[in-house]
Amino acid sequence: MAAEVSDQGTVRVDAWIWSVRLTKTRSQAASACRAGHVRVNGERVKPAHMVRAGDQVRLFHAGRERLVVVSRIIRKRVGPSVAAECLVDNSPPPPPREFVAPVAVRERGAGRPTKRDRREMGRLQGGLPKVQ
C-alpha cells in the first residue's frame, strides 16, 4: 500500500477525485473535468491535470459543491478510511433536503374518489385550504 499512497509526487486530477471517493467512477470524474465542474487552485482543469499535496480542489458533482485540500497523493482506489486521510474536507454543509409532500393513498377497490376525497387529496398536496 506504500506505493499507492504517498506525500510526494503528482497524480491526474480525475484519478485522484475517483480514488478519494468524491465520484463513483473515474469516467464521472473525467466528465466533470471536461464540463468545467472541477477547479484546482481556482483554475478550471482538464482530466489530465496533475495535482500534488497542498492543492485545493473544488468539485461540483451531484448537486453539491465539494471543497477539499489534497493532503496525500493516492494513485488507486482504496478503502474509505484510507481515502479520508488523503484529503481535508472544507466543503460547506449539504443543503437541507426538501420537504416531500405526503402522497394520498387510497385502498384498492375503494372506487372512484368522491368530491370530498378529492378535496382531502388536494389539501394533502398543498392545494386549497379547508373551507368550513
JSON list of C-alpha atoms in Angstrom, two decimals:
[
{"chain": "A", "resi": 1, "resn": "MET", "atom": "CA", "xyz": [0.00, 0.00, 0.00]},
{"chain": "A", "resi": 2, "resn": "ALA", "atom": "CA", "xyz": [3.00, 2.31, 0.37]},
{"chain": "A", "resi": 3, "resn": "ALA", "atom": "CA", "xyz": [3.21, 2.62, -3.42]},
{"chain": "A", "resi": 4, "resn": "GLU", "atom": "CA", "xyz": [-0.47, 3.62, -3.62]},
{"chain": "A", "resi": 5, "resn": "VAL", "atom": "CA", "xyz": [-0.39, 6.45, -1.03]},
{"chain": "A", "resi": 6, "resn": "SER", "atom": "CA", "xyz": [2.44, 8.98, -0.75]},
{"chain": "A", "resi": 7, "resn": "ASP", "atom": "CA", "xyz": [3.13, 12.52, 0.37]},
{"chain": "A", "resi": 8, "resn": "GLN", "atom": "CA", "xyz": [5.18, 13.34, -2.72]},
{"chain": "A", "resi": 9, "resn": "GLY", "atom": "CA", "xyz": [4.69, 13.28, -6.46]},
{"chain": "A", "resi": 10, "resn": "THR", "atom": "CA", "xyz": [1.72, 14.02, -8.67]},
{"chain": "A", "resi": 11, "resn": "VAL", "atom": "CA", "xyz": [-1.34, 12.21, -10.00]},
{"chain": "A", "resi": 12, "resn": "ARG", "atom": "CA", "xyz": [-4.06, 13.02, -12.53]},
{"chain": "A", "resi": 13, "resn": "VAL", "atom": "CA", "xyz": [-6.91, 15.03, -11.05]},
{"chain": "A", "resi": 14, "resn": "ASP", "atom": "CA", "xyz": [-9.63, 12.70, -12.39]},
{"chain": "A", "resi": 15, "resn": "ALA", "atom": "CA", "xyz": [-7.88, 9.65, -10.90]},
{"chain": "A", "resi": 16, "resn": "TRP", "atom": "CA", "xyz": [-7.41, 11.41, -7.55]},
{"chain": "A", "resi": 17, "resn": "ILE", "atom": "CA", "xyz": [-11.07, 12.53, -7.35]},
{"chain": "A", "resi": 18, "resn": "TRP", "atom": "CA", "xyz": [-12.16, 8.95, -8.02]},
{"chain": "A", "resi": 19, "resn": "SER", "atom": "CA", "xyz": [-9.59, 7.47, -5.62]},
{"chain": "A", "resi": 20, "resn": "VAL", "atom": "CA", "xyz": [-10.72, 9.57, -2.65]},
{"chain": "A", "resi": 21, "resn": "ARG", "atom": "CA", "xyz": [-14.34, 8.66, -3.41]},
{"chain": "A", "resi": 22, "resn": "LEU", "atom": "CA", "xyz": [-15.70, 12.07, -4.42]},
{"chain": "A", "resi": 23, "resn": "THR", "atom": "CA", "xyz": [-17.22, 10.39, -7.51]},
{"chain": "A", "resi": 24, "resn": "LYS", "atom": "CA", "xyz": [-18.35, 6.81, -8.02]},
{"chain": "A", "resi": 25, "resn": "THR", "atom": "CA", "xyz": [-16.44, 6.23, -11.25]},
{"chain": "A", "resi": 26, "resn": "ARG", "atom": "CA", "xyz": [-13.36, 7.65, -12.90]},
{"chain": "A", "resi": 27, "resn": "SER", "atom": "CA", "xyz": [-15.36, 8.40, -16.03]},
{"chain": "A", "resi": 28, "resn": "GLN", "atom": "CA", "xyz": [-17.70, 10.59, -13.93]},
{"chain": "A", "resi": 29, "resn": "ALA", "atom": "CA", "xyz": [-14.65, 12.44, -12.61]},
{"chain": "A", "resi": 30, "resn": "ALA", "atom": "CA", "xyz": [-13.28, 12.94, -16.13]},
{"chain": "A", "resi": 31, "resn": "SER", "atom": "CA", "xyz": [-16.69, 14.12, -17.38]},
{"chain": "A", "resi": 32, "resn": "ALA", "atom": "CA", "xyz": [-16.88, 16.63, -14.53]},
{"chain": "A", "resi": 33, "resn": "CYS", "atom": "CA", "xyz": [-13.45, 17.97, -15.51]},
{"chain": "A", "resi": 34, "resn": "ARG", "atom": "CA", "xyz": [-14.41, 18.29, -19.18]},
{"chain": "A", "resi": 35, "resn": "ALA", "atom": "CA", "xyz": [-17.66, 20.08, -18.22]},
{"chain": "A", "resi": 36, "resn": "GLY", "atom": "CA", "xyz": [-15.74, 22.64, -16.16]},
{"chain": "A", "resi": 37, "resn": "HIS", "atom": "CA", "xyz": [-17.01, 21.44, -12.77]},
{"chain": "A", "resi": 38, "resn": "VAL", "atom": "CA", "xyz": [-13.51, 20.87, -11.37]},
{"chain": "A", "resi": 39, "resn": "ARG", "atom": "CA", "xyz": [-11.13, 23.64, -10.35]},
{"chain": "A", "resi": 40, "resn": "VAL", "atom": "CA", "xyz": [-7.65, 23.24, -8.93]},
{"chain": "A", "resi": 41, "resn": "ASN", "atom": "CA", "xyz": [-6.35, 26.30, -7.09]},
{"chain": "A", "resi": 42, "resn": "GLY", "atom": "CA", "xyz": [-9.11, 28.36, -8.70]},
{"chain": "A", "resi": 43, "resn": "GLU", "atom": "CA", "xyz": [-8.48, 27.34, -12.32]},
{"chain": "A", "resi": 44, "resn": "ARG", "atom": "CA", "xyz": [-10.61, 25.04, -14.47]},
{"chain": "A", "resi": 45, "resn": "VAL", "atom": "CA", "xyz": [-8.65, 21.95, -15.36]},
{"chain": "A", "resi": 46, "resn": "LYS", "atom": "CA", "xyz": [-8.73, 19.06, -17.80]},
{"chain": "A", "resi": 47, "resn": "PRO", "atom": "CA", "xyz": [-8.80, 15.44, -16.58]},
{"chain": "A", "resi": 48, "resn": "ALA", "atom": "CA", "xyz": [-5.05, 15.00, -17.18]},
{"chain": "A", "resi": 49, "resn": "HIS", "atom": "CA", "xyz": [-4.06, 17.95, -14.96]},
{"chain": "A", "resi": 50, "resn": "MET", "atom": "CA", "xyz": [-1.61, 16.84, -12.28]},
{"chain": "A", "resi": 51, "resn": "VAL", "atom": "CA", "xyz": [-2.33, 17.56, -8.60]},
{"chain": "A", "resi": 52, "resn": "ARG", "atom": "CA", "xyz": [0.12, 17.48, -5.72]},
{"chain": "A", "resi": 53, "resn": "ALA", "atom": "CA", "xyz": [-0.15, 17.70, -1.95]},
{"chain": "A", "resi": 54, "resn": "GLY", "atom": "CA", "xyz": [-1.40, 21.11, -0.83]},
{"chain": "A", "resi": 55, "resn": "ASP", "atom": "CA", "xyz": [-3.56, 21.81, -3.92]},
{"chain": "A", "resi": 56, "resn": "GLN", "atom": "CA", "xyz": [-7.13, 22.95, -3.38]},
{"chain": "A", "resi": 57, "resn": "VAL", "atom": "CA", "xyz": [-9.69, 21.02, -5.45]},
{"chain": "A", "resi": 58, "resn": "ARG", "atom": "CA", "xyz": [-13.24, 22.35, -5.93]},
{"chain": "A", "resi": 59, "resn": "LEU", "atom": "CA", "xyz": [-15.74, 19.89, -7.42]},
{"chain": "A", "resi": 60, "resn": "PHE", "atom": "CA", "xyz": [-19.41, 20.42, -8.23]},
{"chain": "A", "resi": 61, "resn": "HIS", "atom": "CA", "xyz": [-20.99, 16.97, -8.50]},
{"chain": "A", "resi": 62, "resn": "ALA", "atom": "CA", "xyz": [-24.44, 15.53, -7.82]},
{"chain": "A", "resi": 63, "resn": "GLY", "atom": "CA", "xyz": [-25.91, 18.91, -6.92]},
{"chain": "A", "resi": 64, "resn": "ARG", "atom": "CA", "xyz": [-23.33, 19.61, -4.23]},
{"chain": "A", "resi": 65, "resn": "GLU", "atom": "CA", "xyz": [-20.12, 21.61, -4.13]},
{"chain": "A", "resi": 66, "resn": "ARG", "atom": "CA", "xyz": [-17.12, 19.88, -2.55]},
{"chain": "A", "resi": 67, "resn": "LEU", "atom": "CA", "xyz": [-14.07, 21.89, -1.49]},
{"chain": "A", "resi": 68, "resn": "VAL", "atom": "CA", "xyz": [-11.12, 19.72, -0.48]},
{"chain": "A", "resi": 69, "resn": "VAL", "atom": "CA", "xyz": [-7.39, 20.14, 0.03]},
{"chain": "A", "resi": 70, "resn": "VAL", "atom": "CA", "xyz": [-5.06, 17.37, -1.15]},
{"chain": "A", "resi": 71, "resn": "SER", "atom": "CA", "xyz": [-3.12, 16.16, 1.88]},
{"chain": "A", "resi": 72, "resn": "ARG", "atom": "CA", "xyz": [-1.69, 12.98, 0.37]},
{"chain": "A", "resi": 73, "resn": "ILE", "atom": "CA", "xyz": [-1.37, 11.62, -3.14]},
{"chain": "A", "resi": 74, "resn": "ILE", "atom": "CA", "xyz": [-3.32, 8.45, -3.80]},
{"chain": "A", "resi": 75, "resn": "ARG", "atom": "CA", "xyz": [-2.98, 6.55, -7.06]},
{"chain": "A", "resi": 76, "resn": "LYS", "atom": "CA", "xyz": [-5.52, 3.74, -6.68]},
{"chain": "A", "resi": 77, "resn": "ARG", "atom": "CA", "xyz": [-8.93, 3.46, -5.07]},
{"chain": "A", "resi": 78, "resn": "VAL", "atom": "CA", "xyz": [-8.66, 2.16, -1.51]},
{"chain": "A", "resi": 79, "resn": "GLY", "atom": "CA", "xyz": [-10.95, 1.80, 1.49]},
{"chain": "A", "resi": 80, "resn": "PRO", "atom": "CA", "xyz": [-12.92, 4.80, 2.73]},
{"chain": "A", "resi": 81, "resn": "SER", "atom": "CA", "xyz": [-10.89, 5.15, 5.94]},
{"chain": "A", "resi": 82, "resn": "VAL", "atom": "CA", "xyz": [-7.62, 5.43, 3.99]},
{"chain": "A", "resi": 83, "resn": "ALA", "atom": "CA", "xyz": [-9.22, 7.73, 1.41]},
{"chain": "A", "resi": 84, "resn": "ALA", "atom": "CA", "xyz": [-10.44, 10.08, 4.17]},
{"chain": "A", "resi": 85, "resn": "GLU", "atom": "CA", "xyz": [-6.83, 10.54, 5.32]},
{"chain": "A", "resi": 86, "resn": "CYS", "atom": "CA", "xyz": [-5.81, 11.77, 1.87]},
{"chain": "A", "resi": 87, "resn": "LEU", "atom": "CA", "xyz": [-7.89, 14.95, 1.91]},
{"chain": "A", "resi": 88, "resn": "VAL", "atom": "CA", "xyz": [-9.02, 17.77, 4.17]},
{"chain": "A", "resi": 89, "resn": "ASP", "atom": "CA", "xyz": [-12.71, 18.43, 3.57]},
{"chain": "A", "resi": 90, "resn": "ASN", "atom": "CA", "xyz": [-13.62, 22.14, 3.75]},
{"chain": "A", "resi": 91, "resn": "SER", "atom": "CA", "xyz": [-16.96, 21.70, 1.98]},
{"chain": "A", "resi": 92, "resn": "PRO", "atom": "CA", "xyz": [-19.99, 23.70, 3.03]},
{"chain": "A", "resi": 93, "resn": "PRO", "atom": "CA", "xyz": [-22.68, 21.59, 4.69]},
{"chain": "A", "resi": 94, "resn": "PRO", "atom": "CA", "xyz": [-25.05, 19.84, 2.28]},
{"chain": "A", "resi": 95, "resn": "PRO", "atom": "CA", "xyz": [-28.25, 21.72, 1.53]},
{"chain": "A", "resi": 96, "resn": "PRO", "atom": "CA", "xyz": [-31.26, 20.61, 3.59]},
{"chain": "A", "resi": 97, "resn": "ARG", "atom": "CA", "xyz": [-33.48, 18.05, 1.94]},
{"chain": "A", "resi": 98, "resn": "GLU", "atom": "CA", "xyz": [-36.64, 19.50, 0.56]},
{"chain": "A", "resi": 99, "resn": "PHE", "atom": "CA", "xyz": [-39.89, 18.63, 2.27]},
{"chain": "A", "resi": 100, "resn": "VAL", "atom": "CA", "xyz": [-41.73, 15.91, 0.38]},
{"chain": "A", "resi": 101, "resn": "ALA", "atom": "CA", "xyz": [-45.49, 16.26, 0.43]},
{"chain": "A", "resi": 102, "resn": "PRO", "atom": "CA", "xyz": [-47.37, 13.20, 1.65]},
{"chain": "A", "resi": 103, "resn": "VAL", "atom": "CA", "xyz": [-48.92, 11.12, -1.07]},
{"chain": "A", "resi": 104, "resn": "ALA", "atom": "CA", "xyz": [-52.61, 10.38, -0.94]},
{"chain": "A", "resi": 105, "resn": "VAL", "atom": "CA", "xyz": [-53.10, 6.61, -0.84]},
{"chain": "A", "resi": 106, "resn": "ARG", "atom": "CA", "xyz": [-56.44, 5.01, -1.48]},
{"chain": "A", "resi": 107, "resn": "GLU", "atom": "CA", "xyz": [-57.32, 1.45, -0.70]},
{"chain": "A", "resi": 108, "resn": "ARG", "atom": "CA", "xyz": [-57.56, -0.86, -3.63]},
{"chain": "A", "resi": 109, "resn": "GLY", "atom": "CA", "xyz": [-61.16, -1.35, -4.75]},
{"chain": "A", "resi": 110, "resn": "ALA", "atom": "CA", "xyz": [-62.40, 1.79, -2.99]},
{"chain": "A", "resi": 111, "resn": "GLY", "atom": "CA", "xyz": [-63.90, 3.02, -6.23]},
{"chain": "A", "resi": 112, "resn": "ARG", "atom": "CA", "xyz": [-63.87, 6.46, -7.74]},
{"chain": "A", "resi": 113, "resn": "PRO", "atom": "CA", "xyz": [-62.97, 9.24, -5.25]},
{"chain": "A", "resi": 114, "resn": "THR", "atom": "CA", "xyz": [-65.83, 11.46, -4.16]},
{"chain": "A", "resi": 115, "resn": "LYS", "atom": "CA", "xyz": [-65.69, 15.23, -4.27]},
{"chain": "A", "resi": 116, "resn": "ARG", "atom": "CA", "xyz": [-64.82, 15.20, -0.56]},
{"chain": "A", "resi": 117, "resn": "ASP", "atom": "CA", "xyz": [-61.99, 12.68, -1.17]},
{"chain": "A", "resi": 118, "resn": "ARG", "atom": "CA", "xyz": [-60.59, 14.82, -3.99]},
{"chain": "A", "resi": 119, "resn": "ARG", "atom": "CA", "xyz": [-60.57, 17.90, -1.72]},
{"chain": "A", "resi": 120, "resn": "GLU", "atom": "CA", "xyz": [-58.75, 15.95, 1.00]},
{"chain": "A", "resi": 121, "resn": "MET", "atom": "CA", "xyz": [-56.13, 14.77, -1.52]},
{"chain": "A", "resi": 122, "resn": "GLY", "atom": "CA", "xyz": [-55.74, 18.37, -2.75]},
{"chain": "A", "resi": 123, "resn": "ARG", "atom": "CA", "xyz": [-55.12, 19.60, 0.80]},
{"chain": "A", "resi": 124, "resn": "LEU", "atom": "CA", "xyz": [-52.50, 16.91, 1.36]},
{"chain": "A", "resi": 125, "resn": "GLN", "atom": "CA", "xyz": [-50.69, 18.01, -1.78]},
{"chain": "A", "resi": 126, "resn": "GLY", "atom": "CA", "xyz": [-50.70, 21.67, -0.74]},
{"chain": "A", "resi": 127, "resn": "GLY", "atom": "CA", "xyz": [-53.79, 22.73, -2.60]},
{"chain": "A", "resi": 128, "resn": "LEU", "atom": "CA", "xyz": [-56.82, 24.60, -1.32]},
{"chain": "A", "resi": 129, "resn": "PRO", "atom": "CA", "xyz": [-57.28, 25.37, 2.40]},
{"chain": "A", "resi": 130, "resn": "LYS", "atom": "CA", "xyz": [-60.10, 23.72, 4.30]},
{"chain": "A", "resi": 131, "resn": "VAL", "atom": "CA", "xyz": [-63.40, 25.61, 3.98]},
{"chain": "A", "resi": 132, "resn": "GLN", "atom": "CA", "xyz": [-65.82, 25.49, 6.92]}
]
